[in-house]
CSV table of C-alpha atoms and ligand atoms in Angstrom, one decimal:
chain,number,residue,atom,x,y,z
G,622,MET,CA,35.5,12.4,35.8
G,623,CYS,CA,34.9,12.2,39.5
G,624,LEU,CA,35.7,14.9,42.1
G,625,ILE,CA,35.3,14.4,45.8
G,626,ALA,CA,34.9,17.5,47.9
G,627,LYS,CA,34.1,18.1,51.5
G,628,LEU,CA,31.5,20.8,52.1
G,629,GLU,CA,32.7,23.1,54.8
G,630,GLY,CA,30.2,25.9,55.4
G,631,ASP,CA,29.9,27.9,52.2
G,632,HIS,CA,33.0,26.5,50.5
G,633,ALA,CA,34.4,23.1,49.6
G,634,ARG,CA,37.7,21.4,50.0
G,635,VAL,CA,38.7,19.1,47.1
G,636,LEU,CA,39.9,15.8,48.5
G,637,GLY,CA,40.4,13.8,45.4
G,638,VAL,CA,40.0,13.7,41.6
G,639,GLY,CA,39.7,10.7,39.3
G,640,HIS,CA,40.0,11.3,35.6
G,641,VAL,CA,39.8,8.4,33.1
G,642,LYS,CA,38.8,8.1,29.5
G,643,SER,CA,35.1,7.8,29.4
G,644,ARG,CA,33.7,4.7,27.7
G,645,GLY,CA,30.2,3.3,26.9
G,646,LEU,CA,28.7,6.8,26.3
G,647,LYS,CA,27.6,8.4,23.1
G,648,ALA,CA,26.3,11.9,23.0
G,649,GLY,CA,26.0,11.8,26.8
G,650,ALA,CA,23.8,8.7,26.8
G,651,VAL,CA,24.8,5.1,27.8
G,652,ILE,CA,25.3,2.8,24.9
G,653,ASP,CA,27.3,0.1,26.7
G,654,LEU,CA,26.4,-0.5,30.4
G,655,ASP,CA,29.4,-2.6,31.2
G,656,ALA,CA,31.9,-0.2,29.7
G,657,CYS,CA,30.3,2.8,31.3
G,658,GLU,CA,30.2,1.0,34.7
G,659,GLN,CA,33.9,0.2,34.4
G,660,SER,CA,34.9,3.8,33.6
G,661,ILE,CA,32.8,5.2,36.5
G,662,LEU,CA,34.3,2.6,38.9
G,663,GLN,CA,37.8,3.6,37.7
G,664,ALA,CA,37.3,7.3,38.1
G,665,VAL,CA,35.5,6.9,41.4
G,666,GLY,CA,38.2,4.5,42.6
G,667,ALA,CA,41.0,6.9,41.7
G,668,ALA,CA,39.3,9.8,43.4
G,669,GLU,CA,38.5,7.7,46.5
G,670,ALA,CA,42.1,6.5,46.8
G,671,GLN,CA,43.3,10.1,46.7
G,672,ALA,CA,40.7,11.3,49.1
G,673,GLY,CA,41.0,8.4,51.6
G,674,GLU,CA,37.1,8.4,51.7
G,675,THR,CA,34.4,6.1,50.3
G,676,LEU,CA,31.7,7.7,48.2
G,677,ARG,CA,28.1,6.9,48.9
G,678,SER,CA,26.2,9.4,46.8
G,679,VAL,CA,27.0,11.6,43.9
G,680,VAL,CA,25.8,14.8,42.1
G,681,LEU,CA,25.7,13.8,38.5
G,682,SER,CA,26.2,16.0,35.5
G,683,LEU,CA,24.0,15.3,32.5
G,684,SER,CA,25.3,16.3,29.1
G,685,GLY,CA,22.9,14.3,26.9
G,686,GLY,CA,19.3,13.2,27.5
G,687,HIS,CA,17.9,15.5,24.8
G,688,PRO,CA,17.2,18.4,27.2
G,689,PHE,CA,14.1,20.6,26.5
G,690,SER,CA,14.2,24.0,28.0
G,691,ARG,CA,10.9,26.0,28.4
G,692,THR,CA,9.9,29.1,30.3
G,693,SER,CA,6.5,30.5,31.1
G,694,VAL,CA,4.7,32.7,33.6
G,695,HIS,CA,2.3,31.3,36.3
G,696,GLU,CA,0.1,33.2,38.7
G,697,ILE,CA,-1.8,32.5,41.9
G,698,GLU,CA,-4.1,34.6,44.0
G,699,ILE,CA,-2.8,35.7,47.4
G,700,GLY,CA,-5.7,37.9,48.6
G,701,GLY,CA,-3.8,40.9,50.1
G,702,ARG,CA,-1.8,39.0,52.7
G,703,GLU,CA,1.9,38.3,53.1
G,704,VAL,CA,3.4,35.8,50.6
G,705,THR,CA,4.4,32.7,52.5
G,706,ASP,CA,6.9,30.0,51.8
G,707,ALA,CA,4.0,27.7,50.9
G,708,ASP,CA,2.7,30.2,48.3
G,709,THR,CA,6.1,30.4,46.7
G,710,ARG,CA,6.4,26.7,46.4
G,711,ARG,CA,2.9,26.3,45.2
G,712,VAL,CA,3.3,28.7,42.3
G,713,VAL,CA,6.6,27.2,41.3
G,714,GLN,CA,5.2,23.7,41.5
G,715,GLU,CA,2.4,24.8,39.3
G,716,GLY,CA,4.9,25.9,36.7
G,717,ARG,CA,6.8,22.7,37.1
G,718,ARG,CA,3.6,20.6,36.7
G,719,ARG,CA,2.5,22.4,33.5
G,720,LEU,CA,5.9,22.7,31.8
G,721,GLY,CA,7.1,19.4,33.0
G,722,ALA,CA,4.4,17.4,31.2
G,723,ALA,CA,5.2,15.8,27.9
G,724,PRO,CA,5.8,18.6,25.4
G,725,SER,CA,3.0,17.4,23.1
G,726,ALA,CA,0.5,17.4,26.0
G,727,THR,CA,1.0,21.0,26.9
G,728,GLY,CA,0.6,22.3,23.4
G,729,LEU,CA,3.6,24.6,24.0
G,730,GLY,CA,6.0,22.4,22.1
G,731,PRO,CA,9.7,22.1,22.9
G,732,THR,CA,11.9,25.0,22.2
G,733,THR,CA,14.9,22.8,22.0
G,734,GLY,CA,16.0,19.3,21.3
G,735,MET,CA,18.7,17.2,19.7
G,736,MET,CA,19.0,17.1,16.0
G,737,GLY,CA,17.6,14.0,14.3
G,738,ASP,CA,15.7,12.8,17.4
G,739,ALA,CA,12.8,11.0,15.8
G,740,THR,CA,11.1,10.4,19.1
G,741,ARG,CA,11.3,14.1,20.1
G,742,GLY,CA,8.3,15.1,22.1
G,743,GLN,CA,6.9,11.6,22.3
G,744,THR,CA,9.0,9.9,25.0
G,745,GLU,CA,8.3,10.2,28.7
G,746,ARG,CA,10.4,13.0,30.2
G,747,TYR,CA,11.6,13.9,33.6
G,748,VAL,CA,12.0,17.3,35.1
G,749,ILE,CA,15.6,18.0,35.9
G,750,HIS,CA,15.5,21.6,36.9
G,751,THR,CA,12.6,23.9,38.0
G,752,VAL,CA,14.2,27.3,38.2
G,753,PRO,CA,12.1,30.3,39.3
G,754,VAL,CA,13.8,33.1,37.4
G,755,ALA,CA,11.9,36.0,39.0
G,756,PHE,CA,8.7,36.6,40.9
G,757,LYS,CA,6.2,39.3,40.5
G,758,VAL,CA,3.9,40.6,43.3
G,759,ASP,CA,1.1,42.6,41.8
G,760,GLY,CA,2.8,45.2,39.6
G,761,SER,CA,6.3,44.8,41.1
G,762,MET,CA,8.5,42.8,38.7
G,763,ASP,CA,11.8,40.9,39.0
G,764,ILE,CA,11.6,40.1,42.7
G,765,PRO,CA,14.2,37.5,43.6
G,766,ASP,CA,12.4,36.3,46.8
G,767,PRO,CA,8.8,37.4,47.4
G,768,ARG,CA,8.4,35.9,50.8
G,769,GLY,CA,7.0,38.4,53.3
G,770,MET,CA,5.8,40.8,50.7
G,771,VAL,CA,2.1,41.8,50.7
G,772,GLY,CA,0.0,41.5,47.5
G,773,ASN,CA,-3.1,40.2,45.7
G,774,THR,CA,-1.3,38.1,43.1
G,775,LEU,CA,2.0,36.2,43.0
G,776,ALA,CA,3.4,35.3,39.7
G,777,VAL,CA,6.6,33.5,38.7
G,778,ARG,CA,8.6,33.2,35.5
G,779,VAL,CA,9.7,29.6,35.7
G,780,HIS,CA,12.3,27.8,33.6
G,781,VAL,CA,11.8,24.0,33.5
G,782,VAL,CA,14.4,21.6,32.0
G,783,THR,CA,13.3,18.1,31.1
G,784,ALA,CA,15.3,15.2,29.8
G,785,SER,CA,14.5,11.8,28.3
G,786,SER,CA,13.5,9.2,30.9
G,787,THR,CA,15.3,6.4,29.2
G,788,VAL,CA,18.6,8.2,29.0
G,789,LEU,CA,18.3,9.0,32.8
G,790,LYS,CA,17.2,5.5,33.7
G,791,ASN,CA,20.2,4.0,31.9
G,792,LEU,CA,22.6,6.4,33.6
G,793,SER,CA,21.0,5.8,37.0
G,794,ASN,CA,21.3,2.0,36.5
G,795,CYS,CA,25.0,2.4,35.7
G,796,ILE,CA,25.5,4.5,38.9
G,797,ALA,CA,23.5,2.0,40.9
G,798,ARG,CA,25.7,-0.8,39.6
G,799,CYS,CA,28.6,1.1,41.1
G,800,HIS,CA,26.8,1.1,44.5
G,801,LEU,CA,26.3,4.9,44.4
G,802,ASP,CA,23.2,6.9,45.1
G,803,ILE,CA,22.3,9.9,42.9
G,804,GLN,CA,21.8,12.9,45.2
G,805,ASP,CA,21.1,15.4,42.4
G,806,VAL,CA,21.3,15.7,38.6
G,807,VAL,CA,22.6,18.9,37.0
G,808,VAL,CA,22.7,19.6,33.2
G,809,SER,CA,26.3,20.3,32.3
G,810,PRO,CA,26.1,23.9,31.1
G,811,TYR,CA,24.3,24.8,34.4
G,812,ALA,CA,27.1,23.3,36.4
G,813,ALA,CA,29.8,24.8,34.2
G,814,GLY,CA,28.1,28.2,34.4
G,815,LEU,CA,28.1,28.1,38.2
G,816,ALA,CA,31.9,27.4,38.1
G,817,CYS,CA,33.0,29.8,35.4
G,818,LEU,CA,30.7,32.8,35.6
G,819,ASP,CA,30.7,35.4,38.4
G,820,PRO,CA,27.3,36.2,40.0
G,821,ASP,CA,27.4,39.5,38.1
G,822,GLN,CA,27.9,37.8,34.8
G,823,ARG,CA,25.1,35.4,35.5
G,824,HIS,CA,22.9,38.3,36.4
G,825,LEU,CA,23.6,40.6,33.4
G,826,GLY,CA,23.5,37.8,30.8
G,827,HIS,CA,26.1,35.4,29.6
G,828,VAL,CA,26.2,32.3,27.4
G,829,LEU,CA,28.2,29.3,28.4
G,830,ILE,CA,29.3,26.7,25.8
G,831,ASP,CA,30.6,23.5,27.3
G,832,MET,CA,32.7,21.6,24.7
G,833,GLY,CA,32.8,18.0,25.8
G,834,ALA,CA,33.8,14.8,24.0
G,835,GLY,CA,30.4,13.6,22.8
G,836,THR,CA,28.3,16.8,23.1
G,837,THR,CA,28.5,20.6,23.0
G,838,THR,CA,26.0,22.0,25.5
G,839,ILE,CA,24.7,25.6,25.8
G,840,GLY,CA,23.5,27.5,28.8
G,841,VAL,CA,22.2,31.0,28.8
G,842,PHE,CA,22.2,32.8,32.2
G,843,LYS,CA,20.3,35.9,33.1
G,844,GLN,CA,19.0,37.4,36.4
G,845,GLY,CA,21.4,35.1,38.1
G,846,GLN,CA,19.7,31.9,36.8
G,847,PRO,CA,20.0,29.5,33.9
G,848,VAL,CA,17.2,30.6,31.6
G,849,PHE,CA,17.9,28.4,28.6
G,850,VAL,CA,19.8,25.2,28.0
G,851,ASP,CA,20.4,23.1,24.9
G,852,CYS,CA,22.6,20.3,23.7
G,853,LEU,CA,24.2,19.4,20.4
G,854,PRO,CA,25.4,15.8,19.8
G,855,ILE,CA,28.7,16.9,18.4
G,856,GLY,CA,32.0,17.3,20.4
G,857,GLY,CA,35.7,16.8,20.5
G,858,ALA,CA,35.4,13.0,19.8
G,859,HIS,CA,34.0,13.9,16.4
G,860,VAL,CA,37.0,16.1,15.6
G,861,THR,CA,39.3,13.2,16.7
G,862,SER,CA,37.5,10.7,14.4
G,863,ASP,CA,37.5,13.2,11.5
G,864,ILE,CA,41.3,13.4,12.0
G,865,ALA,CA,41.7,9.6,12.2
G,866,ARG,CA,39.7,9.1,9.0
G,867,GLY,CA,41.3,12.0,7.1
G,868,LEU,CA,44.9,11.1,8.0
G,869,ALA,CA,44.4,7.3,8.0
G,870,THR,CA,45.7,7.0,11.6
G,871,SER,CA,44.4,5.5,14.8
G,872,LEU,CA,42.1,7.3,17.2
G,873,ALA,CA,44.8,7.4,19.8
G,874,HIS,CA,47.2,9.1,17.4
G,875,ALA,CA,44.5,11.4,16.1
G,876,GLU,CA,43.8,12.6,19.6
G,877,ARG,CA,47.5,13.2,20.2
G,878,LEU,CA,47.8,15.1,16.9
G,879,LYS,CA,44.8,17.2,17.8
G,880,THR,CA,46.1,18.2,21.3
G,881,LEU,CA,49.7,18.7,20.2
G,882,HIS,CA,49.3,20.4,16.7
G,883,GLY,CA,45.6,21.0,16.2
G,884,SER,CA,44.2,24.5,15.6
G,885,ALA,CA,40.7,25.7,14.9
G,886,LEU,CA,42.0,28.4,12.5
G,887,ALA,CA,44.4,28.2,9.6
G,888,ALA,CA,47.7,30.1,9.9
G,889,ASP,CA,50.0,31.2,7.0
G,890,ALA,CA,52.8,29.0,8.3
G,891,ASP,CA,50.6,25.9,8.3
G,892,ALA,CA,51.5,25.1,4.7
G,893,ARG,CA,55.2,25.0,5.4
G,894,GLU,CA,55.1,23.3,8.8
G,895,MET,CA,55.3,19.5,8.6
G,896,ILE,CA,53.9,17.1,11.2
G,897,GLU,CA,54.6,13.4,11.6
G,898,VAL,CA,51.5,11.2,11.3
G,899,PRO,CA,52.0,7.6,12.6
G,900,VAL,CA,50.3,5.1,10.2
G,901,THR,CA,50.0,1.4,10.9
G,902,SER,CA,50.6,-0.7,7.8
G,903,ASP,CA,49.0,-4.1,7.0
G,904,ASP,CA,51.9,-6.0,8.7
G,905,GLN,CA,51.2,-3.9,11.9
G,906,THR,CA,54.4,-1.9,11.7
G,907,VAL,CA,54.1,1.7,12.5
G,908,GLN,CA,55.5,4.2,10.0
G,909,SER,CA,55.5,7.9,9.9
G,910,ASN,CA,54.2,10.2,7.2
G,911,ALA,CA,55.2,13.8,7.1
G,912,VAL,CA,52.0,15.9,6.4
G,913,PRO,CA,51.7,19.7,6.1
G,914,LYS,CA,50.0,21.1,9.2
G,915,ALA,CA,47.5,22.8,6.9
G,916,ILE,CA,45.9,19.4,6.2
G,917,LEU,CA,45.3,18.8,9.9
G,918,THR,CA,43.8,22.3,10.4
G,919,GLY,CA,41.7,21.7,7.2
G,920,ILE,CA,40.1,18.7,8.9
G,921,ILE,CA,39.5,20.4,12.3
G,922,GLN,CA,38.2,23.8,11.2
G,923,PRO,CA,35.1,22.7,9.2
G,924,ARG,CA,33.8,20.5,12.1
G,925,LEU,CA,34.2,23.4,14.6
G,926,GLU,CA,32.6,25.9,12.1
G,927,GLU,CA,29.7,23.5,11.8
G,928,THR,CA,29.4,23.2,15.6
G,929,PHE,CA,29.5,27.0,16.2
G,930,GLU,CA,27.0,27.6,13.4
G,931,LEU,CA,24.6,25.2,15.1
G,932,VAL,CA,25.2,26.9,18.4
G,933,ARG,CA,24.4,30.2,16.8
G,934,SER,CA,21.2,28.9,15.2
G,935,ARG,CA,20.1,27.4,18.5
G,936,LEU,CA,20.7,30.7,20.3
G,937,GLU,CA,18.9,32.6,17.7
G,938,ALA,CA,15.9,30.2,17.9
G,939,SER,CA,15.9,30.5,21.7
G,940,GLY,CA,14.3,33.9,21.3
G,941,PHE,CA,16.7,35.8,23.7
G,942,ASP,CA,17.7,39.2,22.5
G,943,HIS,CA,21.2,39.9,21.4
G,944,GLN,CA,22.2,41.7,24.6
G,945,THR,CA,21.5,38.5,26.6
G,946,TRP,CA,24.1,36.6,24.6
G,947,ASN,CA,26.6,39.3,24.0
G,948,HIS,CA,29.2,37.6,26.1
G,949,VAL,CA,30.2,34.0,25.5
G,950,VAL,CA,32.4,31.8,27.6
G,951,LEU,CA,33.8,28.6,26.2
G,952,THR,CA,34.7,25.8,28.5
G,953,GLY,CA,35.2,22.0,28.7
G,954,GLY,CA,38.1,20.0,27.3
G,955,GLY,CA,37.4,21.1,23.7
G,956,ALA,CA,37.9,24.7,24.7
G,957,GLN,CA,41.6,24.0,25.0
G,958,LEU,CA,42.1,23.6,21.3
G,959,HIS,CA,44.4,26.3,19.9
G,960,SER,CA,42.5,29.3,18.3
G,961,VAL,CA,39.0,27.9,19.2
G,962,ARG,CA,38.2,31.2,20.9
G,963,ASP,CA,38.9,33.2,17.8
G,964,LEU,CA,36.9,30.9,15.6
G,965,ALA,CA,33.9,31.1,18.0
G,966,ALA,CA,34.1,34.9,18.2
G,967,HIS,CA,34.1,35.1,14.4
G,968,ILE,CA,31.1,32.8,13.9
G,969,LEU,CA,29.1,34.0,16.8
G,970,ASP,CA,30.1,37.6,16.3
G,971,ARG,CA,30.5,38.1,20.0
G,972,THR,CA,33.2,38.6,22.6
G,973,VAL,CA,34.4,35.2,23.6
G,974,ARG,CA,36.7,34.1,26.4
G,975,ILE,CA,37.8,30.8,27.8
G,976,GLY,CA,36.2,29.9,31.2
G,977,ARG,CA,38.1,28.2,33.9
G,978,PRO,CA,36.4,27.1,37.2
G,979,HIS,CA,36.8,29.7,39.9
G,980,GLY,CA,33.8,28.8,42.1
G,981,GLN,CA,33.7,27.3,45.6
G,982,ALA,CA,35.7,24.2,44.8
G,983,LYS,CA,39.4,25.2,45.2
G,984,LEU,CA,41.2,23.0,42.6
G,985,PRO,CA,44.9,22.4,42.6
G,986,LYS,CA,46.7,24.3,39.8
G,987,ASP,CA,47.1,21.3,37.5
G,988,LEU,CA,43.3,20.7,37.6
G,989,SER,CA,42.2,24.3,37.2
G,990,GLY,CA,41.8,24.2,33.3
G,991,PRO,CA,38.5,24.4,31.4
G,992,ALA,CA,38.1,20.6,31.3
G,993,PHE,CA,37.3,20.7,35.0
G,994,ALA,CA,34.6,23.3,34.8
G,995,THR,CA,31.6,21.0,34.9
G,996,VAL,CA,32.8,18.8,37.7
G,997,ALA,CA,33.8,21.8,39.8
G,998,GLY,CA,30.4,23.3,39.1
G,999,LEU,CA,28.7,20.3,40.6
G,1000,VAL,CA,30.3,21.3,43.9
G,1001,ASP,CA,29.0,24.8,43.5
G,1002,PHE,CA,25.5,23.3,42.8
G,1003,ALA,CA,25.7,21.2,46.0
G,1004,LEU,CA,26.6,24.4,47.8
G,1005,LEU,CA,23.7,26.5,46.6
G,1006,PRO,CA,22.0,27.7,49.8
G,1007,THR,CA,18.8,25.9,51.0
G,1008,ALA,CA,16.7,28.8,49.7
G,1009,ASP,CA,17.9,28.2,46.2
G,1010,LEU,CA,17.4,24.5,46.4
G,1011,LEU,CA,13.9,25.1,47.7
G,1012,ARG,CA,13.3,27.4,44.7
G,1013,LEU,CA,14.5,24.7,42.5
G,1014,GLY,CA,11.5,22.8,43.7
G,1015,ARG,CA,13.5,19.8,45.0
G,1016,ALA,CA,14.3,20.0,48.7
G,1017,LYS,CA,11.9,19.7,51.6
G,1018,PRO,CA,11.5,23.0,53.5
G,1019,ASP,CA,13.6,21.7,56.4
G,1020,ALA,CA,16.3,20.1,54.3
G,1021,LYS,CA,19.7,21.1,55.4
G,1022,PRO,CA,22.5,21.8,52.9
G,1023,GLY,CA,25.2,19.3,53.1
G,1024,VAL,CA,26.6,16.2,51.4
G,1025,PHE,CA,23.9,13.8,52.5
G,1026,GLY,CA,21.0,16.3,53.1
G,1027,ARG,CA,19.2,15.6,49.8
G,1028,LEU,CA,20.3,12.0,49.4
G,1029,GLY,CA,17.8,10.0,47.4
G,1030,LEU,CA,15.3,12.8,47.1
G,1031,TRP,CA,16.0,13.3,43.4
G,1032,LEU,CA,15.5,9.6,42.7
G,1033,LYS,CA,12.4,9.5,44.9
G,1034,GLU,CA,10.9,12.4,43.0
G,1035,ASN,CA,11.8,11.2,39.6
G,1036,PHE,CA,11.6,7.4,39.5
M,166,ADP,N1,44.3,20.4,24.4
M,166,ADP,C1,43.2,20.0,23.8
M,166,ADP,N2,42.9,20.4,22.5
M,166,ADP,C2,41.8,20.0,21.9
M,166,ADP,N3,40.9,19.2,22.4
M,166,ADP,C3,41.1,18.8,23.7
M,166,ADP,C4,42.3,19.1,24.4
M,166,ADP,N4,42.2,18.5,25.6
M,166,ADP,C5,41.0,17.8,25.6
M,166,ADP,N5,40.4,18.0,24.5
M,166,ADP,C6,39.1,17.4,24.0
M,166,ADP,O1,38.1,17.6,25.0
M,166,ADP,C7,37.1,16.6,25.0
M,166,ADP,C8,36.8,16.1,26.4
M,166,ADP,O2,36.3,17.2,27.1
M,166,ADP,P1,35.8,17.0,28.6
M,166,ADP,O3,35.1,18.3,29.0
M,166,ADP,O4,36.9,16.5,29.4
M,166,ADP,O5,34.8,15.8,28.3
M,166,ADP,P2,33.3,15.5,28.8
M,166,ADP,O6,32.8,16.7,29.4
M,166,ADP,O7,32.6,15.1,27.5
M,166,ADP,O8,33.5,14.4,29.7
M,166,ADP,C9,37.8,15.4,24.2
M,166,ADP,O9,37.1,15.3,22.9
M,166,ADP,C10,39.2,15.9,24.0
M,166,ADP,O10,39.7,15.4,22.8
M,167,MG,MG1,33.5,18.5,30.2
């Protein structure tokens, strides 16, 4: 999906959106360069045609890449003077340097990772986000911006997200083949959280679950910042292939059955209600089988139960207290499935709502559903004020916010 927005001061005008079926990706990683390139070109081409503009650089959302999320506290001596911009950056960079090193080298070990990743902790990793969650000057805690304060020590609680270098390199090769530069990379639950959660919700503590095709990603927000991210390599595409296998139909028909009749929870009427399942026979003729809806729900529900149970165990393992993840927001294309909110509330034992983007990118009505949360959140990320970008440890002190302000910086820093 590609969204072109023009940044105008502190808001953005959406000029064009291109939405095509993604190909060549598995669990958020490129598995077929040509197919991936073609689908990027199609989405970008459609958005450019609508916008009447040619894209040169992009903010990319990352939903795979085996993200590791780690947080720790770092401290430097100030010596009783005012905290400067340079001090702030130095202490954050120190955190980035220590946490961004290969997990095995730091001895801290990853707190997260993808299931079944045999190379976990051994591959080279890149720092995607360096988020100062809060500063401390001497005894005063939870200072959002310490610059100008006087103290002897400056400490920061910093959250660093790293991702697999090979996954990133393959994605960046694909983008380069489309003649585009990468301006920034944002993990998808961070982007979706910026779009779907109010500043108050991000401050008090909310969990964002972004239900995509190949992945389900998790973001925990607190004190206004993402404090934990994780990724499960299961998504809506798995539900679709379960349906295709279970009902002996094509993937295209399975996808249609899911969106038209699918539900995450069984209802009493499901046993009586019949649905037509198209089946292609050996001589390629298409016939229809009438199947009770209960069979379809019986295929969908276990996969989603498994997904939310995994989400729950990742959240429990993250070490955040219950209060932090009392409120859960579901978003992404998969959040449109009937009754998914109720199933999530039951398994996570939390209040759950469906999140729609309502950030700075004003989307037309037909594009305002949960499936557009991540792409809308990329615009919100691009609009984070310079101070925030500085604090993310990316931009130069004099960098101006704007479409081309940080062009290439991300690549320069990371490749
Ligand atoms: N109405 C719907 N009901 C159930 N699933 C849906 C619906 N609409 C889209 N999806 C699923 O959402 C997934 C795509 O989500 P999306 O956020 O657009 O993808 P991604 O973020 O992975 O690019 C697909 O697996 C698709 O089947
Ligand atoms: Mg999505």
